mmCIF file of C-alpha atoms and ligand atoms in Angstrom:
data_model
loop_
_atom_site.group_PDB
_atom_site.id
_atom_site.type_symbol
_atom_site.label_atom_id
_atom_site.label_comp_id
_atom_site.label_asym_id
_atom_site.label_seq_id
_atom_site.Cartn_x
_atom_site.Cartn_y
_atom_site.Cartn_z
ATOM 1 C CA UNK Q 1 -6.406 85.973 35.712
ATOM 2 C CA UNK Q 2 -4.709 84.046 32.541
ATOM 3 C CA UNK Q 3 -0.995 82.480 32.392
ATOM 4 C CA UNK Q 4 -0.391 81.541 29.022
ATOM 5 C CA UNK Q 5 1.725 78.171 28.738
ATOM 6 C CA UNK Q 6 2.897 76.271 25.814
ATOM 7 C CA UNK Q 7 4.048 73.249 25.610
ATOM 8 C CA UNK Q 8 6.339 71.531 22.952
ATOM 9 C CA UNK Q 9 4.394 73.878 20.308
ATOM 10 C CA UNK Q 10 5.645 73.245 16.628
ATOM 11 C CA UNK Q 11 3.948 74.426 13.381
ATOM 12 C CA UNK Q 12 5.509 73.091 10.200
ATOM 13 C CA UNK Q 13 4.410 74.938 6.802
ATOM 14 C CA UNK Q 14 5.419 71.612 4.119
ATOM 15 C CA UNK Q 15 9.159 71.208 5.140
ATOM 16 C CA UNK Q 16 9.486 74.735 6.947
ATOM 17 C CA UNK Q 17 9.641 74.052 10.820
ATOM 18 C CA UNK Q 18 8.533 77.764 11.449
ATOM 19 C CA UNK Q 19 8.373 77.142 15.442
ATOM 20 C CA UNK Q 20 10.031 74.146 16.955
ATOM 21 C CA UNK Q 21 9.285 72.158 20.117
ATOM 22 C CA UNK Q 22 8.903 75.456 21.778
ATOM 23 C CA UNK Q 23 7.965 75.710 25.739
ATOM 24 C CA UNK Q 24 7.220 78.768 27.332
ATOM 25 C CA UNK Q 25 5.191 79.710 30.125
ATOM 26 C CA UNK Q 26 4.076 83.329 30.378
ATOM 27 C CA UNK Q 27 2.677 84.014 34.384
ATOM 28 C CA UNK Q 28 -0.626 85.963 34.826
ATOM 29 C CA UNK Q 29 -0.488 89.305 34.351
ATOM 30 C CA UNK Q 30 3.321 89.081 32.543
ATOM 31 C CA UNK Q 31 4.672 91.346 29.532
ATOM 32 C CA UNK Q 32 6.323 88.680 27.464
ATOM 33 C CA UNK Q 33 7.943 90.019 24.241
ATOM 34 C CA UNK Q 34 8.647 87.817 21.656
ATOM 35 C CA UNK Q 35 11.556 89.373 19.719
ATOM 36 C CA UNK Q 36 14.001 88.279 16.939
ATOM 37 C CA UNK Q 37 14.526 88.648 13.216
ATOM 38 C CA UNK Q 38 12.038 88.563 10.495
ATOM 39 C CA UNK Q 39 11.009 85.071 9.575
ATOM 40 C CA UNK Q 40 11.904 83.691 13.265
ATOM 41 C CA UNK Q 41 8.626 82.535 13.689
ATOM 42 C CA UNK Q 42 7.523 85.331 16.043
ATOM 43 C CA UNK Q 43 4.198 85.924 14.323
ATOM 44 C CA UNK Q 44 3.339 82.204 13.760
ATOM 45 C CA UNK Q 45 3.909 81.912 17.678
ATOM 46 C CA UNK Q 46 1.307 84.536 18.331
ATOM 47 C CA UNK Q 47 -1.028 83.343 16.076
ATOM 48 C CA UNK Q 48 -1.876 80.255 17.301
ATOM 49 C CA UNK Q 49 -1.974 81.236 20.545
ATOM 50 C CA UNK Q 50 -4.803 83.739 19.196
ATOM 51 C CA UNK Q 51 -6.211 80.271 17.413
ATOM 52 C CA UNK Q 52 -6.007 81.645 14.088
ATOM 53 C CA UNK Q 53 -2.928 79.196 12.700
ATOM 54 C CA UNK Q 54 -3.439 75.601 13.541
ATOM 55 C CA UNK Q 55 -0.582 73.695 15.337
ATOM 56 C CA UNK Q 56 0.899 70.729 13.976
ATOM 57 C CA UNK Q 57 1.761 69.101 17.376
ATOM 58 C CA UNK Q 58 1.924 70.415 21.202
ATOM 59 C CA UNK Q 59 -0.318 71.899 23.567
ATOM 60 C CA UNK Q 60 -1.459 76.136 24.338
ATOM 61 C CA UNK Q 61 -3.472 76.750 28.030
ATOM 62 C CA UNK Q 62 -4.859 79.795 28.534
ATOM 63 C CA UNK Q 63 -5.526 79.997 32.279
ATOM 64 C CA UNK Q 64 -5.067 76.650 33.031
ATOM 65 C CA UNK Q 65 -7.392 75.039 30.111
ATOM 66 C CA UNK Q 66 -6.182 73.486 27.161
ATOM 67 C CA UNK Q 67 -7.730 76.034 24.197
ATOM 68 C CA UNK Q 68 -5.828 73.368 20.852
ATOM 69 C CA UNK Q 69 -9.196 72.855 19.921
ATOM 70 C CA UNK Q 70 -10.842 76.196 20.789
ATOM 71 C CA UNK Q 71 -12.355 78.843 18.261
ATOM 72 C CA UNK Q 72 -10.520 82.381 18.468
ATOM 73 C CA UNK Q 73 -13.621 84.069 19.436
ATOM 74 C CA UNK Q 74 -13.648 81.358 22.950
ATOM 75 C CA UNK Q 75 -10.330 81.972 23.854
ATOM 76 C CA UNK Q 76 -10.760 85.312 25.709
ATOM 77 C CA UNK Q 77 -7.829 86.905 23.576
ATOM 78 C CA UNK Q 78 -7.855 90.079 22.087
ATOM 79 C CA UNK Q 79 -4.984 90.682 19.424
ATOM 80 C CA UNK Q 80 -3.962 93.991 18.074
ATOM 81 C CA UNK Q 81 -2.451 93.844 14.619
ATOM 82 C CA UNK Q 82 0.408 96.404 12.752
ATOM 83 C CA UNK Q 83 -2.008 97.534 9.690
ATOM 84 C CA UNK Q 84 -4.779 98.449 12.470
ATOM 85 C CA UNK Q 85 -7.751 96.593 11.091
ATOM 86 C CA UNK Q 86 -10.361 99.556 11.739
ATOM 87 C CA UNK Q 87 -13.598 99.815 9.446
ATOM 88 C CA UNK Q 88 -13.333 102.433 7.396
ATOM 89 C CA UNK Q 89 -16.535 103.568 6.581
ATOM 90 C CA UNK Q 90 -17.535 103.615 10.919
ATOM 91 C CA UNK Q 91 -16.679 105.965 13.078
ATOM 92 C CA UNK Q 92 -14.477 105.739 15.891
ATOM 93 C CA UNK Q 93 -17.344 104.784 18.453
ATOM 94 C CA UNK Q 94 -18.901 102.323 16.021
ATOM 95 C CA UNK Q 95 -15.275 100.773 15.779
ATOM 96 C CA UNK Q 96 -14.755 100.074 19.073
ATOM 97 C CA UNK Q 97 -17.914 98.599 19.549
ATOM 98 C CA UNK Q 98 -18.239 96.455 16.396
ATOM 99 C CA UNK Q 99 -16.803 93.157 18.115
ATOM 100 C CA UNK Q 100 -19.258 93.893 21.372
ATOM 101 C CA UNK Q 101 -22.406 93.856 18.619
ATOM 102 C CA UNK Q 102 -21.303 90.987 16.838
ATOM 103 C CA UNK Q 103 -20.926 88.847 19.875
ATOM 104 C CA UNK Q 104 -24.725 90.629 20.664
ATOM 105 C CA UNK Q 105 -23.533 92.220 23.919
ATOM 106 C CA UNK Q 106 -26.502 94.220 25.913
ATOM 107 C CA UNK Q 107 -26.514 97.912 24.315
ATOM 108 C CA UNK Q 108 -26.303 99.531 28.076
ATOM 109 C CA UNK Q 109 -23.193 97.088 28.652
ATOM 110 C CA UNK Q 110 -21.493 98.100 24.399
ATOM 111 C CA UNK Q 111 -22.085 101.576 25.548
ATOM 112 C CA UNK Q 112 -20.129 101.092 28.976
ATOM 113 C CA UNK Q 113 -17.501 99.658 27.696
ATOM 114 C CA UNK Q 114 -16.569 101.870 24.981
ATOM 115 C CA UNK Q 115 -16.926 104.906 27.020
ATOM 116 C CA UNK Q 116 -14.509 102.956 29.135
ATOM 117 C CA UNK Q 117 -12.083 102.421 26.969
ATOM 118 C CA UNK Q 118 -12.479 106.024 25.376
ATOM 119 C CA UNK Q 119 -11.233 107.304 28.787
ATOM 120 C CA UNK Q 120 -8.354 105.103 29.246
ATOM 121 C CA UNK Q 121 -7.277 106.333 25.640
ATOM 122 C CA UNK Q 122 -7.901 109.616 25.816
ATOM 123 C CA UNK Q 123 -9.945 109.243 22.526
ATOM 124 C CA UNK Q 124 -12.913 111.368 23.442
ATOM 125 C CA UNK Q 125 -12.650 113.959 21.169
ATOM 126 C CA UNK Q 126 -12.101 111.871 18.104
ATOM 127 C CA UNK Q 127 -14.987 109.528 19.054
ATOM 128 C CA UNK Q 128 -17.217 110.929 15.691
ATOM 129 C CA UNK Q 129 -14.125 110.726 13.482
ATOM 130 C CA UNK Q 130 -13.671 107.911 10.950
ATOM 131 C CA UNK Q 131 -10.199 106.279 10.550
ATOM 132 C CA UNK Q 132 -8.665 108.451 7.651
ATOM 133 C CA UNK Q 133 -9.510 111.571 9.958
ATOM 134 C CA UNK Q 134 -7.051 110.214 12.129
ATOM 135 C CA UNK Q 135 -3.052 110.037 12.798
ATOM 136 C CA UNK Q 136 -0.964 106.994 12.494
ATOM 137 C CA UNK Q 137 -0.804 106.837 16.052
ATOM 138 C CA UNK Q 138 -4.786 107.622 17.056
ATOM 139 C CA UNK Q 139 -5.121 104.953 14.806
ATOM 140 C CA UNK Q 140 -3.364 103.007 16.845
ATOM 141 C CA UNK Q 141 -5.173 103.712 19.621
ATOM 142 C CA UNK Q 142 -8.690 103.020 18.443
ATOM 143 C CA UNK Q 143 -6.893 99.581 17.395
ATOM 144 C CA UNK Q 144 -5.994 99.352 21.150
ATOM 145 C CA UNK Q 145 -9.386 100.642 22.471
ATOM 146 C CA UNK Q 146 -10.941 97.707 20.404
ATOM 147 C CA UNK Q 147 -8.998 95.215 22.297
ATOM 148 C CA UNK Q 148 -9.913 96.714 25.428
ATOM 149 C CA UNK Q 149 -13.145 96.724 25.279
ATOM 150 C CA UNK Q 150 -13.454 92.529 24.665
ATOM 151 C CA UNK Q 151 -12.190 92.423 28.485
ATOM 152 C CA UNK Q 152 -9.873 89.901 27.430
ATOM 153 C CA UNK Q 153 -7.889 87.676 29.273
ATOM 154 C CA UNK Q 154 -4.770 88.140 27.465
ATOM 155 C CA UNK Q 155 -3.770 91.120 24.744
ATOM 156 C CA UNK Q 156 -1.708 89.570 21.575
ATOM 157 C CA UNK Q 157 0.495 91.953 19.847
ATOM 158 C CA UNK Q 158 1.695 91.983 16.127
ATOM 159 C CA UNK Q 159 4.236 94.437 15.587
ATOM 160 C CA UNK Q 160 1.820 97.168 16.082
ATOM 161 C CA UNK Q 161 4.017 100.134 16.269
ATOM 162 C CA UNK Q 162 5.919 99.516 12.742
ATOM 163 C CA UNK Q 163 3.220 101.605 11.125
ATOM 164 C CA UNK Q 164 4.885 104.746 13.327
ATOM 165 C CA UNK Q 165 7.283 106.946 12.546
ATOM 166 C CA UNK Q 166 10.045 106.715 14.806
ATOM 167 C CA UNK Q 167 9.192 109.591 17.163
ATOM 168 C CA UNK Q 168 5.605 108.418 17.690
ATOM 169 C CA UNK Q 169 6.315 104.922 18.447
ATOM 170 C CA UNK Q 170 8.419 106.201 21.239
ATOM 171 C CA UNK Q 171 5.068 107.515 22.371
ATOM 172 C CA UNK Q 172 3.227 104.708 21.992
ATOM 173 C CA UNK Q 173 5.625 102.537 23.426
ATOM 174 C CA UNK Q 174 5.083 104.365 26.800
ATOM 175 C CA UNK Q 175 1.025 104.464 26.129
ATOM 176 C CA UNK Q 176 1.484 100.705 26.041
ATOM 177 C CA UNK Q 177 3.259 100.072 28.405
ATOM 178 C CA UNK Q 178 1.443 102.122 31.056
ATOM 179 C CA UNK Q 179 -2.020 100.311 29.341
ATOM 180 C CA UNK Q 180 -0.710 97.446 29.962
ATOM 181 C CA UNK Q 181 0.478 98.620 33.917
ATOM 182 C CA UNK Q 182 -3.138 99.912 35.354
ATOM 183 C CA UNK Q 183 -5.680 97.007 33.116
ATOM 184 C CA UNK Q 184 -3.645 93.763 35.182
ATOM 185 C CA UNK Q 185 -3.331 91.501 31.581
ATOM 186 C CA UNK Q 186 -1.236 89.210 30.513
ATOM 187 C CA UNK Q 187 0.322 90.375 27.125
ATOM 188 C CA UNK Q 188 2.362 88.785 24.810
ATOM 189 C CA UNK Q 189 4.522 91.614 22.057
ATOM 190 C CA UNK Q 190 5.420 90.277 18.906
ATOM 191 C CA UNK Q 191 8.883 92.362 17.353
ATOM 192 C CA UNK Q 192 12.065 92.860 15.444
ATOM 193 C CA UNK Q 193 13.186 95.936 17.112
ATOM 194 C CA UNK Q 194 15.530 94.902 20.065
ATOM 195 C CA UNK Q 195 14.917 98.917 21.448
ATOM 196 C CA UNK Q 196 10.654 98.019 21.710
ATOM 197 C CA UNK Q 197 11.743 94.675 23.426
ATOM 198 C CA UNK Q 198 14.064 95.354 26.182
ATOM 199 C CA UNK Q 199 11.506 98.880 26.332
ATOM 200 C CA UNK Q 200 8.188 96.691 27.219
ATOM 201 C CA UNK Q 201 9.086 93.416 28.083
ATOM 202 C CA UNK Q 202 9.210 92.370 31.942
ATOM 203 C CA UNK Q 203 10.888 89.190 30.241
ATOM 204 C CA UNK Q 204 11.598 88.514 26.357
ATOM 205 C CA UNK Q 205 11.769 85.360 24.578
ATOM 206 C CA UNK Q 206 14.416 85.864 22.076
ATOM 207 C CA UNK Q 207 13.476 83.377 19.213
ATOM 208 C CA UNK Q 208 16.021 82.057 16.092
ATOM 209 C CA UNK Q 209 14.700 79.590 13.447
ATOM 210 C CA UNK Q 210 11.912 79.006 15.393
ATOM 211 C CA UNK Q 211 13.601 78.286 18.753
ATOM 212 C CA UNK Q 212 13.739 80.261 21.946
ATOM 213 C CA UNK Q 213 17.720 80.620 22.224
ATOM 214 C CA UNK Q 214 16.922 82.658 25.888
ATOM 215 C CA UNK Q 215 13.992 83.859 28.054
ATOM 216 C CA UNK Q 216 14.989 86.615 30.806
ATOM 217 C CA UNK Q 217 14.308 89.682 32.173
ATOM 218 C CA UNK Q 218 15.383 92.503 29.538
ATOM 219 C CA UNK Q 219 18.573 92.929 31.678
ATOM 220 C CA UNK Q 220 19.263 89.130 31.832
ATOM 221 C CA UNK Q 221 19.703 88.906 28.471
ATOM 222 C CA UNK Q 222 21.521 92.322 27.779
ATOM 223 C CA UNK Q 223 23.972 91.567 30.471
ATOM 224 C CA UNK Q 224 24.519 87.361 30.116
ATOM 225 C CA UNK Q 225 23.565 85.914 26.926
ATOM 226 C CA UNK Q 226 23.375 82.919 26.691
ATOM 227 C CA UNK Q 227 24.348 82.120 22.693
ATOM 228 C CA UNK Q 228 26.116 84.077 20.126
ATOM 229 C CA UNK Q 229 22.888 85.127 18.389
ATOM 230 C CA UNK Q 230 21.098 86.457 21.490
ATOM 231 C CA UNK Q 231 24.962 88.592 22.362
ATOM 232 C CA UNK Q 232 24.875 89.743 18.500
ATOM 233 C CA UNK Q 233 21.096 90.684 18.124
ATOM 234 C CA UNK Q 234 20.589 92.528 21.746
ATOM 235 C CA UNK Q 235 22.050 95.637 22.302
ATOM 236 C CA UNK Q 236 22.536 98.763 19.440
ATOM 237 C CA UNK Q 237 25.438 99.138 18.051
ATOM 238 C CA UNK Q 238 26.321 95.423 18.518
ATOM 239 C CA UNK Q 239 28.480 93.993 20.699
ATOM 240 C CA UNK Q 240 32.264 93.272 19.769
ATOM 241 C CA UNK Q 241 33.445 89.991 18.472
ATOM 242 C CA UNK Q 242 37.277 88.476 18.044
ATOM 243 C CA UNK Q 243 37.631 85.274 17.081
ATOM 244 C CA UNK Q 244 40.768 83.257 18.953
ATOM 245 C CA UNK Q 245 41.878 80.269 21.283
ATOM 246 C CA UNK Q 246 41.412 79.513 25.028
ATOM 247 C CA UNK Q 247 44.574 78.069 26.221
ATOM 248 C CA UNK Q 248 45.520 77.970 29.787
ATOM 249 C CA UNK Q 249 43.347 80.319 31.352
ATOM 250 C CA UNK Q 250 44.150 82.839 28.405
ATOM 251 C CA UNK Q 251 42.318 84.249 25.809
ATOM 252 C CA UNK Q 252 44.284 84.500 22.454
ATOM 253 C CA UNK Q 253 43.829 86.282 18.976
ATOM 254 C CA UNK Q 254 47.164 87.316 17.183
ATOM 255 C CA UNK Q 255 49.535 89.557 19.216
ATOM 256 C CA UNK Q 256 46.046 90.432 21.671
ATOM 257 C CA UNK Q 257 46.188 87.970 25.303
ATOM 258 C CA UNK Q 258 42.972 88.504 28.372
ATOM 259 C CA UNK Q 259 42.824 86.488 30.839
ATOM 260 C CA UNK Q 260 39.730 83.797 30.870
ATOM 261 C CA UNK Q 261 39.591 82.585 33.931
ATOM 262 C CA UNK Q 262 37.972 79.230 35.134
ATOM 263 C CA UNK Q 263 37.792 78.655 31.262
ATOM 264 C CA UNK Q 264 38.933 75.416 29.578
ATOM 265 C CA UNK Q 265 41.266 75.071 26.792
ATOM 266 C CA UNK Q 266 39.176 75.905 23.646
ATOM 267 C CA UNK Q 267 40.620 75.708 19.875
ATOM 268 C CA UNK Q 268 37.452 77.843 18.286
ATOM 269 C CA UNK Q 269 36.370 80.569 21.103
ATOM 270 C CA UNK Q 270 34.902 84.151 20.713
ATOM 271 C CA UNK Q 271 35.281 86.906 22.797
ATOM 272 C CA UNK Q 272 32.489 89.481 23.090
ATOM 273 C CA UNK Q 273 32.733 93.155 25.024
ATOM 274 C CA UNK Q 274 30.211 96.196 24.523
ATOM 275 C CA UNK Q 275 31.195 99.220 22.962
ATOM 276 C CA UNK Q 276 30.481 101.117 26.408
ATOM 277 C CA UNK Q 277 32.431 98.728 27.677
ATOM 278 C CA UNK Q 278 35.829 99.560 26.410
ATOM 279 C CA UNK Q 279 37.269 101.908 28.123
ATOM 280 C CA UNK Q 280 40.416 104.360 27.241
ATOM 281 C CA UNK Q 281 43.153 103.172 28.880
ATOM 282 C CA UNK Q 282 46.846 104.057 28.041
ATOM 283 C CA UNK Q 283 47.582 100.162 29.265
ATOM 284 C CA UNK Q 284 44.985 98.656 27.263
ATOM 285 C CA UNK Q 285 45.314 95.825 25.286
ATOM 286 C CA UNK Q 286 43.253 96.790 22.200
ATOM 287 C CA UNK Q 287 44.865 99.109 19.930
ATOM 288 C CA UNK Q 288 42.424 101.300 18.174
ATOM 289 C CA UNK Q 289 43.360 102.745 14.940
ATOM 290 C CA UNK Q 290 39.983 105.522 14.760
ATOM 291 C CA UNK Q 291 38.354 105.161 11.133
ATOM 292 C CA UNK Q 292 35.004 106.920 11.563
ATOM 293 C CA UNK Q 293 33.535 108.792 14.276
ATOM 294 C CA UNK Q 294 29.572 109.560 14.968
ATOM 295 C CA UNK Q 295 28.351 112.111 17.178
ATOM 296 C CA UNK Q 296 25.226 111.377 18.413
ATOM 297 C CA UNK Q 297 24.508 114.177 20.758
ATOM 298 C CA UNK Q 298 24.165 112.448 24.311
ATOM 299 C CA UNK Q 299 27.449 110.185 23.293
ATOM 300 C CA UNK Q 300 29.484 109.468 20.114
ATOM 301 C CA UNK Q 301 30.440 105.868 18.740
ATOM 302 C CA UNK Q 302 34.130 105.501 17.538
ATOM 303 C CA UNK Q 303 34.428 102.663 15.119
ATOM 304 C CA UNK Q 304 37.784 101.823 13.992
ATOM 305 C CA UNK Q 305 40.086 98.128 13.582
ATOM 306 C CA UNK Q 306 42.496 97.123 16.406
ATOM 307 C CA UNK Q 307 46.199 95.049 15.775
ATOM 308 C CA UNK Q 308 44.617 92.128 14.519
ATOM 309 C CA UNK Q 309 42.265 93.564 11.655
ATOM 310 C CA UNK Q 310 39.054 93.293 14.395
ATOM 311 C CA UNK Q 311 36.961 95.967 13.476
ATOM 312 C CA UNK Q 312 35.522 97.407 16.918
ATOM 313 C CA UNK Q 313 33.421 99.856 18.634
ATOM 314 C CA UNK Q 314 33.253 101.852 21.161
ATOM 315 C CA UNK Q 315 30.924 103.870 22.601
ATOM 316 C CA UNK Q 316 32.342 107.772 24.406
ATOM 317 C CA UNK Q 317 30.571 110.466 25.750
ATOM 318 C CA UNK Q 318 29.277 112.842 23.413
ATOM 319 C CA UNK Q 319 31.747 115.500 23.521
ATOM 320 C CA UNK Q 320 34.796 113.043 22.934
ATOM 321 C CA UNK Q 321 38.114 115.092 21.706
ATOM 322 C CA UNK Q 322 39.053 111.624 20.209
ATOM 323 C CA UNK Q 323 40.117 112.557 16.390
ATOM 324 C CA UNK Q 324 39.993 110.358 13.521
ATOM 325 C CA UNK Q 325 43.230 108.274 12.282
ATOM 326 C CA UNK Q 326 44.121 109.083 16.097
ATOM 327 C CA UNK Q 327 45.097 105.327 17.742
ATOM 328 C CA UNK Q 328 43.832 104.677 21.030
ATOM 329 C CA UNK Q 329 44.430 102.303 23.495
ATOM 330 C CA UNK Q 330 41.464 100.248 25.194
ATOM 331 C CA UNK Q 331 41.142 97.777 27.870
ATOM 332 C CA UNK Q 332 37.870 96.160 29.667
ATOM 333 C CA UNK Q 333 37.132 95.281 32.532
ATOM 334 C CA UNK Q 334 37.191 91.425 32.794
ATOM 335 C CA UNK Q 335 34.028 90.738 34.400
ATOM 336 C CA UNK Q 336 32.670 92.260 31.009
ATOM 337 C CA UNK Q 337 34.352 89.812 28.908
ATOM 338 C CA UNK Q 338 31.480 87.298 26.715
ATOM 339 C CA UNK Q 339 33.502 83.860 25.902
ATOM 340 C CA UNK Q 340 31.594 81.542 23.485
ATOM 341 C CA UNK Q 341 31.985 78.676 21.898
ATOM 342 C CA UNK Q 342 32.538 78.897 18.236
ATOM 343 C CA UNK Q 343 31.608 75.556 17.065
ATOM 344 C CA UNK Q 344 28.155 75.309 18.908
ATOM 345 C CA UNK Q 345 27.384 79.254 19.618
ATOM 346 C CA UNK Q 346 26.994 78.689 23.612
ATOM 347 C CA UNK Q 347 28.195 80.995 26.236
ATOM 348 C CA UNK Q 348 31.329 79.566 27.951
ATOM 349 C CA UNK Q 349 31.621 81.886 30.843
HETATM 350 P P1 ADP U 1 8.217 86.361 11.928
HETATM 351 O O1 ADP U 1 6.913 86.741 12.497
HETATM 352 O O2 ADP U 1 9.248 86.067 12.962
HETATM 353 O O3 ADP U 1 8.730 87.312 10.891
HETATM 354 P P2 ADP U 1 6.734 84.155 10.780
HETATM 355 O O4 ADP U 1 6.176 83.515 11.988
HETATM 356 O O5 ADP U 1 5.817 85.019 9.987
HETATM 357 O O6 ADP U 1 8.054 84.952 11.159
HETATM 358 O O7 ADP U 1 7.307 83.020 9.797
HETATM 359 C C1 ADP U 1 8.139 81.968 10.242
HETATM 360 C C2 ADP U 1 8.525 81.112 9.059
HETATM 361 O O8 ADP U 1 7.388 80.448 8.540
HETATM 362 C C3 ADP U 1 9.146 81.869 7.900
HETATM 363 O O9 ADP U 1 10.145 81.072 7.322
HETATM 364 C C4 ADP U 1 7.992 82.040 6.955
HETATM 365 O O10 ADP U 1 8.437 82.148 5.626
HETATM 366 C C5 ADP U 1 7.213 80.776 7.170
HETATM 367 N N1 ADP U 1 5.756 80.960 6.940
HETATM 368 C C6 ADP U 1 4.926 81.801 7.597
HETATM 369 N N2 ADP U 1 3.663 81.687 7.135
HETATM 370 C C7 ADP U 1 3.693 80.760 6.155
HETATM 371 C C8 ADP U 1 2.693 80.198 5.296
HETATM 372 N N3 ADP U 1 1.419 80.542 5.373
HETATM 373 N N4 ADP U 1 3.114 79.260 4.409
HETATM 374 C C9 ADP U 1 4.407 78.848 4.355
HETATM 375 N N5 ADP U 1 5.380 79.348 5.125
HETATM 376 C C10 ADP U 1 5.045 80.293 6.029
#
């Protein structure tokens, strides 16, 4: 049993403030993904709860105990990195029980463990194999099986599926995940890739400049974010954006007028709506003049600009007879509508 809490955590590299004042407090047993764009300070989070970055000021429990001053080795973490780390020159066995030897655990107990973890991951054909006999994603694995057999309290991520081609890291994902499921651990998932978070997490921490701009279940955030950023960097293709005025209940950019209920009177507002959330509509408000179509099989995405120069998406089933230079109209539904404020990026509705 480990939560995992920080408290007012910052780490300062010279005058960068890579994390700032951040608080976060993962429950026991939780799949926390901490997601955002490179140089967020995702990685510099996860290190120092691992114990291998030093704060600069705040606190990190693990469990309940205060582990600031604590060597990585007594913290009961296991981390799993995106190059791997595997010994080249040992086998797969010998891998996965290298950190067991070192910390000069009982043979009987090494060998239990590893065969443990060899069944969980399916590895037990490849147990005689060194690394460069393996696939990207065995690799993986063994990297996984290594952190498994520590028993650890918590497992630390760092992007470890980047390494995978696309199709494989769909795989993985699910291994993961399901890992994750039947061993009961706390886990904290460091990534860029939005799909991985809202995939894995039971909550993600979506981080910008080194703040946490919303914490929430994947759905949470998909369907009510809180700031600009998280509305712009959740969801594939991105959500819409038109930039107008609030006044008197109404929405307005150019000729284009929505209603904005139980809004007030805003000179700098945004408007935000998912592509699948536009919907053809011969009464719609949004004219869409079609510019470029993509068929993607199980739907198609129509991109195109509307009456005011907005350039917009929307998202159709796959076999859409929609043409291009075709003009649509498109309305959504207004319980869909995102209003933020475009001086200080916070949701309004
Ligand atoms: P992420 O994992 O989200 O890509 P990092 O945590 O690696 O981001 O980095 C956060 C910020 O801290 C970035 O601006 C990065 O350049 C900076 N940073 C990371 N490590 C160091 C370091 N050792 N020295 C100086 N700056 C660093």
């Amino acid at each position: 049993m480990a939560n995992v809490e920080l408290k007012n955590l910052t780490k300062k590299y010279g005058d960068v403030v890579a994390v700032q004042n951040m608080d976060l407090s993962i429950p026991h047993n939780e799949f926390l993904v901490l997601v955002g764009p490179s140089g967020c300070g995702k990685s510099t989070t996860l290190r120092m709860i691992a114990g291998l970055e030093e704060i600069t000021s705040g606190e990190i429990y693990i469990g309940d105990q205060l582990v600031n001053e604590k060597d990585p080795k007594d913290r009961n973490v296991s981390m799993v990195f995106q190059n791997y780390a595997l010994y080249p020159h040992m086998t797969v066995k010998e891998n996965l029980g290298f950190s067991l030897r070192i910390a000069k655990v009982d043979k009987k107990e090494i060998e239990q463990r590893v065969k443990e973890a060899v069944q969980i991951l399916g590895l037990d054909e490849l147990q005689k194999r060194k690394p460069s006999q393996l696939s990207g994603g065995q690799r993986q694995r063994v990297a996984m099986g290594r952190a498994i057999v520590r028993n650890p309290k918590v497992f630390l991520f760092d992007e470890p599926l980047s390494n995978l081609d696309a199709k494989l890291r769909g795989q993985v994902r699910i291994e993961i995940k399901k890992l994750q499921r039947s061993m009961n651990v706390t886990s904290v998932f460091v990534t860029h890739d939005q799909v991985e978070a809202m995939t894995l997490g039971d909550r993600l921490a979506v981080i910008n400049n080194g703040i946490i701009e919303q914490i929430g279940t994947p759905i949470e955030v998909y369907e009510t974010p809180k700031t600009l950023f998280v509305a712009e960097f959740i969801g594939t293709p991105k959500m819409n954006f038109i930039n107008g005025k609030i006044k008197n209940q109404k929405f307005v950019a150019g000729k284009t007028e929505v209603s904005s209920n139980h809004l007030p009177d805003n000179d700098k507002a945004i408007l935000g709506f998912r592509p699948e959330d536009l919907i053809v509509d011969n009464n719609g408000k949004f004219l869409l003049n079609v510019e470029i179509i993509e068929k993607l099989g199980a739907d198609s995405l129509i991109y195109g600009t509307d009456q005011n120069q907005n350039l917009l998406c929307l998202r159709v089933n796959g076999n859409t007879k929609i043409n291009v230079n075709e003009k649509i109209n498109l309305s959504v539904s207004e319980d869909k509508y995102h209003f933020f404020d475009a001086t200080n990026n916070i949701r309004l509705n």
